[in-house]
Amino acid sequence: MASFTEAETERQWDYELLYDGAVTGFRSEMMLDHVIAELAALGYGIAEVRGGTGASMLLQLLDPIPSYYDYAVGNLSATMDALRYLDLGGRTGWALVIRRFDETFAADPEWARGLCDVVARASYEHLLRGGRFLMLVQSPVELPIGVLGGERPTWIAREPGPRHVVDPEKDR
């Protein structure tokens, strides 16, 4: 089963987000809200927290997503197991959203980078099985997260506007 049909690759927000890597940063909360609305319209489940760090934040973030087993997220290795066994069925996919990720990053930069890397790896595994899983983080400043799964995360700073859909007949 392919994760995306040919038509979906041309017109869907989730394809564009996952194409650039599983983790996308937003400087504008307004743009983040716009993308969340687009994903929800596509049938995505949205799990969201504001700031925080560690196991308590992760448990709150993962609570709405069904899982194949009861998980603990005491460290990033356990978090990888938790993400690996999420049940993405019944929805188009799931998006983890962390607003004020700058607070999470400031509290423990290595843990925040590690979390992003774990999500990138779990997203890849879900894509291999036909599932869609991504993370959106918001911070008023671009954070030096580094390379995740071979990709440098995209940071979107612009406000939402009309999307340009490529029409081969009109764009000649």
Coordinates of C-alpha atoms in Angstrom, one line a residue:
M1 CA 0.0 0.0 0.0
A2 CA 1.4 3.4 -1.0
S3 CA 1.3 6.2 1.5
F4 CA 0.2 8.7 -1.1
T5 CA -1.6 8.4 -4.5
E6 CA -0.2 10.3 -7.4
A7 CA -3.0 12.8 -7.2
E8 CA -2.3 13.4 -3.5
T9 CA 1.3 14.3 -4.2
E10 CA 0.1 17.2 -6.3
R11 CA -2.3 18.8 -4.0
Q12 CA -2.0 17.9 -0.3
W13 CA -0.5 19.7 2.6
D14 CA 0.6 16.4 4.3
Y15 CA 2.6 15.3 1.3
E16 CA 4.4 18.6 1.1
L17 CA 5.2 18.5 4.9
L18 CA 6.4 14.8 4.9
Y19 CA 8.4 15.4 1.7
D20 CA 10.6 17.8 3.5
G21 CA 10.9 15.5 6.6
A22 CA 8.7 14.4 9.4
V23 CA 9.3 17.5 11.6
T24 CA 8.3 21.0 10.4
G25 CA 8.9 24.2 12.4
F26 CA 6.6 27.2 12.4
R27 CA 7.5 30.7 13.6
S28 CA 3.9 31.9 13.3
E29 CA 1.1 30.4 15.3
M30 CA -1.3 31.7 12.7
M31 CA 0.4 29.7 10.0
L32 CA 0.5 26.7 12.3
D33 CA -3.2 27.0 13.0
H34 CA -3.8 27.1 9.2
V35 CA -1.8 24.0 8.6
I36 CA -3.5 22.2 11.5
A37 CA -6.9 23.1 9.9
E38 CA -5.8 21.7 6.5
L39 CA -4.6 18.5 8.1
A40 CA -7.8 18.1 10.1
A41 CA -9.8 18.6 6.9
L42 CA -7.8 15.7 5.4
G43 CA -8.8 13.5 8.2
Y44 CA -5.7 13.8 10.5
G45 CA -5.9 13.3 14.2
I46 CA -4.2 16.2 16.0
A47 CA -2.5 15.7 19.4
E48 CA -1.3 19.0 20.8
V49 CA 0.6 20.4 23.9
R50 CA 2.0 23.8 24.7
G51 CA 5.6 23.7 25.9
G52 CA 6.8 21.3 28.6
T53 CA 9.5 18.6 28.5
G54 CA 10.0 15.1 29.6
A55 CA 7.8 12.1 30.2
S56 CA 4.8 14.1 31.5
M57 CA 4.6 16.2 28.4
L58 CA 5.0 13.2 26.1
L59 CA 2.3 11.3 27.9
Q60 CA -0.1 14.2 27.6
L61 CA 0.9 14.6 23.9
L62 CA 0.4 10.9 23.1
D63 CA -2.7 10.3 25.2
P64 CA -5.3 10.9 22.4
I65 CA -3.6 8.5 19.9
P66 CA -4.6 4.8 20.2
S67 CA -1.8 2.4 20.7
Y68 CA -1.3 -1.3 20.3
Y69 CA 0.1 -1.6 23.8
D70 CA 0.4 0.4 27.0
Y71 CA 3.6 2.3 26.8
A72 CA 6.0 4.2 29.0
V73 CA 8.0 7.1 27.8
G74 CA 10.6 7.4 30.5
N75 CA 13.4 8.0 28.0
L76 CA 13.8 8.5 24.2
S77 CA 14.3 4.8 23.5
A78 CA 11.0 4.0 25.2
T79 CA 9.4 6.9 23.3
M80 CA 10.6 5.4 20.0
D81 CA 8.8 2.1 21.0
A82 CA 5.7 4.1 21.9
L83 CA 5.7 5.9 18.6
R84 CA 6.4 2.7 16.6
Y85 CA 3.3 1.0 18.0
L86 CA 0.8 3.8 17.6
D87 CA -2.4 2.7 15.8
L88 CA -2.7 5.1 12.9
G89 CA -5.6 3.2 11.5
G90 CA -9.0 4.9 11.1
R91 CA -7.5 8.3 10.3
T92 CA -5.5 9.6 7.4
G93 CA -2.7 10.1 9.8
W94 CA -1.6 11.8 13.1
A95 CA 0.2 15.1 13.7
L96 CA 1.9 15.8 17.0
V97 CA 1.9 19.5 17.7
I98 CA 4.1 21.2 20.2
R99 CA 3.5 25.0 20.6
R100 CA 6.2 27.1 22.3
F101 CA 8.8 24.5 21.4
D102 CA 11.4 27.2 22.2
E103 CA 10.5 26.5 25.9
T104 CA 11.0 22.8 25.5
F105 CA 14.3 23.4 23.7
A106 CA 15.5 25.9 26.3
A107 CA 14.8 23.4 29.1
D108 CA 16.8 20.6 27.6
P109 CA 18.2 21.1 24.0
E110 CA 19.6 17.6 23.6
W111 CA 16.3 16.0 24.7
A112 CA 14.3 18.3 22.4
R113 CA 16.6 17.4 19.4
G114 CA 16.4 13.7 20.4
L115 CA 12.6 13.8 20.5
C116 CA 12.5 15.4 17.0
D117 CA 14.9 12.7 15.7
V118 CA 12.8 9.9 17.3
V119 CA 9.7 11.3 15.6
A120 CA 11.5 11.4 12.3
R121 CA 12.5 7.8 12.6
A122 CA 9.1 6.7 13.7
S123 CA 7.5 8.6 10.8
Y124 CA 9.7 6.8 8.3
E125 CA 8.6 3.4 9.8
H126 CA 5.0 4.4 9.5
L127 CA 5.4 5.5 5.9
L128 CA 6.9 2.2 5.1
R129 CA 3.7 0.6 6.3
G130 CA 1.4 3.1 4.5
G131 CA 0.8 5.3 7.6
R132 CA 1.3 9.1 7.9
F133 CA 2.8 10.5 11.1
L134 CA 4.4 13.9 11.5
M135 CA 5.3 16.6 14.1
L136 CA 4.7 20.3 13.9
V137 CA 6.6 22.5 16.3
Q138 CA 6.1 26.2 16.9
S139 CA 8.6 28.7 18.2
P140 CA 8.9 32.5 17.6
V141 CA 12.5 31.9 16.6
E142 CA 14.1 29.2 14.4
L143 CA 15.8 26.7 16.6
P144 CA 19.1 24.8 15.8
I145 CA 17.5 21.4 15.8
G146 CA 20.1 19.9 13.5
V147 CA 19.6 17.1 10.9
L148 CA 16.8 14.6 11.6
G149 CA 16.8 11.4 9.6
G150 CA 19.1 12.9 7.0
E151 CA 17.0 16.0 6.6
R152 CA 17.2 19.5 8.0
P153 CA 13.8 20.5 9.3
T154 CA 12.0 23.2 7.4
W155 CA 11.0 26.4 9.3
I156 CA 8.0 28.2 7.9
A157 CA 7.9 31.9 8.8
R158 CA 5.3 33.3 6.4
E159 CA 1.6 33.8 7.0
P160 CA -1.0 31.7 5.3
G161 CA -2.2 32.7 1.9
P162 CA -3.7 31.2 -1.2
R163 CA -1.9 28.1 -2.4
H164 CA -0.7 27.9 -5.9
V165 CA -1.8 24.7 -7.4
V166 CA 0.1 23.8 -10.5
D167 CA -2.2 23.4 -13.6
P168 CA -0.1 22.2 -16.5
E169 CA -2.6 23.7 -19.0
K170 CA -2.6 27.2 -17.5
D171 CA 1.1 27.3 -16.5
R172 CA 2.5 26.8 -20.0

